mmCIF file of C-alpha atoms in Angstrom:
data_model
loop_
_atom_site.group_PDB
_atom_site.id
_atom_site.type_symbol
_atom_site.label_atom_id
_atom_site.label_comp_id
_atom_site.label_asym_id
_atom_site.label_seq_id
_atom_site.Cartn_x
_atom_site.Cartn_y
_atom_site.Cartn_z
ATOM 1 C CA UNK N 125 60.510 167.961 49.430
ATOM 2 C CA UNK N 126 57.758 165.765 48.047
ATOM 3 C CA UNK N 127 58.377 162.144 48.942
ATOM 4 C CA UNK N 128 56.862 158.707 48.521
ATOM 5 C CA UNK N 129 57.222 156.006 51.167
ATOM 6 C CA UNK N 130 56.818 152.299 50.500
ATOM 7 C CA UNK N 131 56.009 149.674 53.135
ATOM 8 C CA UNK N 132 54.927 146.064 53.385
ATOM 9 C CA UNK N 133 57.971 144.246 52.091
ATOM 10 C CA UNK N 134 59.453 141.215 53.774
ATOM 11 C CA UNK N 135 60.325 137.560 53.476
ATOM 12 C CA UNK N 136 57.677 135.234 52.064
ATOM 13 C CA UNK N 137 57.684 131.642 50.844
ATOM 14 C CA UNK N 138 57.029 130.816 47.194
ATOM 15 C CA UNK N 139 53.309 130.828 46.533
ATOM 16 C CA UNK N 140 52.701 133.334 49.307
ATOM 17 C CA UNK N 141 51.288 136.855 49.229
ATOM 18 C CA UNK N 142 52.302 140.340 50.268
ATOM 19 C CA UNK N 143 50.628 143.716 50.004
ATOM 20 C CA UNK N 144 52.827 146.731 49.437
ATOM 21 C CA UNK N 145 51.664 150.245 50.253
ATOM 22 C CA UNK N 146 52.787 153.559 48.810
ATOM 23 C CA UNK N 147 52.124 156.701 50.838
ATOM 24 C CA UNK N 148 52.855 160.325 50.089
ATOM 25 C CA UNK N 149 53.804 163.272 52.221
ATOM 26 C CA UNK N 150 52.825 166.776 51.174
ATOM 27 C CA UNK N 151 50.877 165.867 48.035
ATOM 28 C CA UNK N 152 47.880 163.861 46.886
ATOM 29 C CA UNK N 153 48.589 160.628 45.069
ATOM 30 C CA UNK N 154 45.370 160.909 43.085
ATOM 31 C CA UNK N 155 46.912 163.810 41.170
ATOM 32 C CA UNK N 156 49.401 161.402 39.626
ATOM 33 C CA UNK N 157 49.630 158.123 37.844
ATOM 34 C CA UNK N 158 51.510 155.740 40.128
ATOM 35 C CA UNK N 159 53.887 153.068 38.890
ATOM 36 C CA UNK N 160 55.367 150.251 40.921
ATOM 37 C CA UNK N 161 58.881 149.363 39.831
ATOM 38 C CA UNK N 162 61.237 146.664 41.013
ATOM 39 C CA UNK N 163 64.956 146.145 40.790
ATOM 40 C CA UNK N 164 66.680 142.851 41.415
ATOM 41 C CA UNK N 165 70.428 142.659 42.094
ATOM 42 C CA UNK N 166 72.384 143.157 38.902
ATOM 43 C CA UNK N 167 69.306 144.002 36.869
ATOM 44 C CA UNK N 168 67.724 147.169 35.564
ATOM 45 C CA UNK N 169 64.751 148.764 37.264
ATOM 46 C CA UNK N 170 61.556 147.589 35.591
ATOM 47 C CA UNK N 171 57.978 148.741 35.846
ATOM 48 C CA UNK N 172 55.557 146.068 36.994
ATOM 49 C CA UNK N 173 52.274 147.950 37.268
ATOM 50 C CA UNK N 174 50.744 151.385 36.789
ATOM 51 C CA UNK N 175 47.426 152.963 37.799
ATOM 52 C CA UNK N 176 46.211 156.084 36.065
ATOM 53 C CA UNK N 177 45.105 159.222 37.868
ATOM 54 C CA UNK N 178 41.849 159.754 35.996
ATOM 55 C CA UNK N 179 39.892 156.562 35.363
ATOM 56 C CA UNK N 180 42.093 154.310 37.490
ATOM 57 C CA UNK N 181 42.851 152.147 34.496
ATOM 58 C CA UNK N 182 45.743 149.788 35.120
ATOM 59 C CA UNK N 183 48.658 148.223 33.299
ATOM 60 C CA UNK N 184 50.797 145.244 34.176
ATOM 61 C CA UNK N 185 54.014 143.712 33.003
ATOM 62 C CA UNK N 186 53.508 140.296 31.441
ATOM 63 C CA UNK N 187 55.595 138.716 34.183
ATOM 64 C CA UNK N 188 53.083 139.693 36.899
ATOM 65 C CA UNK N 189 49.777 139.710 35.002
ATOM 66 C CA UNK N 190 47.162 137.674 36.819
ATOM 67 C CA UNK N 191 49.180 137.614 40.043
ATOM 68 C CA UNK N 192 49.598 141.286 41.022
ATOM 69 C CA UNK N 193 46.834 143.868 41.482
ATOM 70 C CA UNK N 194 47.338 147.622 41.802
ATOM 71 C CA UNK N 195 44.703 149.781 43.472
ATOM 72 C CA UNK N 196 44.111 153.157 45.089
ATOM 73 C CA UNK N 197 42.565 154.302 48.358
ATOM 74 C CA UNK N 198 42.164 158.017 47.736
ATOM 75 C CA UNK N 199 40.606 158.667 51.143
ATOM 76 C CA UNK N 200 43.787 157.398 52.796
ATOM 77 C CA UNK N 201 46.106 158.747 50.096
ATOM 78 C CA UNK N 202 47.546 155.299 49.460
ATOM 79 C CA UNK N 203 48.309 153.063 46.493
ATOM 80 C CA UNK N 204 48.621 149.318 46.993
ATOM 81 C CA UNK N 205 50.267 146.483 45.147
ATOM 82 C CA UNK N 206 48.729 143.149 46.088
ATOM 83 C CA UNK N 207 51.130 140.377 45.135
ATOM 84 C CA UNK N 208 49.889 136.790 45.071
ATOM 85 C CA UNK N 209 51.460 133.506 43.971
ATOM 86 C CA UNK N 210 54.895 134.968 44.548
ATOM 87 C CA UNK N 211 57.889 133.360 42.884
ATOM 88 C CA UNK N 212 61.597 133.523 43.736
ATOM 89 C CA UNK N 213 62.108 135.648 40.626
ATOM 90 C CA UNK N 214 59.877 138.323 42.171
ATOM 91 C CA UNK N 215 62.633 138.992 44.710
ATOM 92 C CA UNK N 216 63.648 142.645 44.362
ATOM 93 C CA UNK N 217 63.485 146.061 45.914
ATOM 94 C CA UNK N 218 60.098 147.512 45.027
ATOM 95 C CA UNK N 219 59.662 151.234 44.450
ATOM 96 C CA UNK N 220 56.623 153.374 43.870
ATOM 97 C CA UNK N 221 56.871 156.392 41.611
ATOM 98 C CA UNK N 222 54.618 159.273 40.632
ATOM 99 C CA UNK N 223 54.302 160.267 36.999
ATOM 100 C CA UNK N 224 51.863 161.950 34.645
ATOM 101 C CA UNK N 225 50.354 159.014 32.811
ATOM 102 C CA UNK N 226 50.320 155.264 32.342
ATOM 103 C CA UNK N 227 49.653 155.644 28.612
ATOM 104 C CA UNK N 228 52.058 154.640 25.889
ATOM 105 C CA UNK N 229 55.065 152.385 25.765
ATOM 106 C CA UNK N 230 57.063 154.311 28.357
ATOM 107 C CA UNK N 231 54.865 153.523 31.360
ATOM 108 C CA UNK N 232 57.204 150.785 32.522
ATOM 109 C CA UNK N 233 60.376 152.834 32.131
ATOM 110 C CA UNK N 234 61.941 155.394 34.451
ATOM 111 C CA UNK N 235 61.393 158.081 31.812
ATOM 112 C CA UNK N 236 58.965 160.758 32.969
ATOM 113 C CA UNK N 237 58.904 159.812 36.642
ATOM 114 C CA UNK N 238 58.468 162.882 38.829
ATOM 115 C CA UNK N 239 58.979 161.433 42.312
ATOM 116 C CA UNK N 240 60.436 158.226 43.733
ATOM 117 C CA UNK N 241 60.248 156.383 47.000
ATOM 118 C CA UNK N 242 63.250 154.731 48.605
ATOM 119 C CA UNK N 243 61.973 151.204 48.148
ATOM 120 C CA UNK N 244 60.984 148.173 50.189
ATOM 121 C CA UNK N 245 62.664 144.780 49.908
ATOM 122 C CA UNK N 246 60.647 141.720 48.919
ATOM 123 C CA UNK N 247 62.363 138.356 49.282
ATOM 124 C CA UNK N 248 60.663 135.201 48.051
ATOM 125 C CA UNK N 249 62.462 132.160 49.367
ATOM 126 C CA UNK N 250 61.833 128.880 51.134
#
């Protein structure tokens, strides 16, 4: 079964940084657009960033714009989410997901996702 695996989560103080990684087994990530989602306790899963498969264009939720950066390393079959200036409200389980495109209004929703990872926990607290 095709699977995504996230890593890099942990506990960080407000203002700190973390880099999450998304790896794939049995398929190439550059064949898909990749979205990072997050889900905080009691809240719905929300998309925070997406990178397209073709021109590597990117999209960000307003809440993370200017602080988070999504990127690819196709040689290593990885997608990263660099998170800077972290805030307590960024605390959530972060998931990567493979989908067809980042275009349109649905990029930040779970609609159209083909594959999910199991998530990695990010806790921002002093």
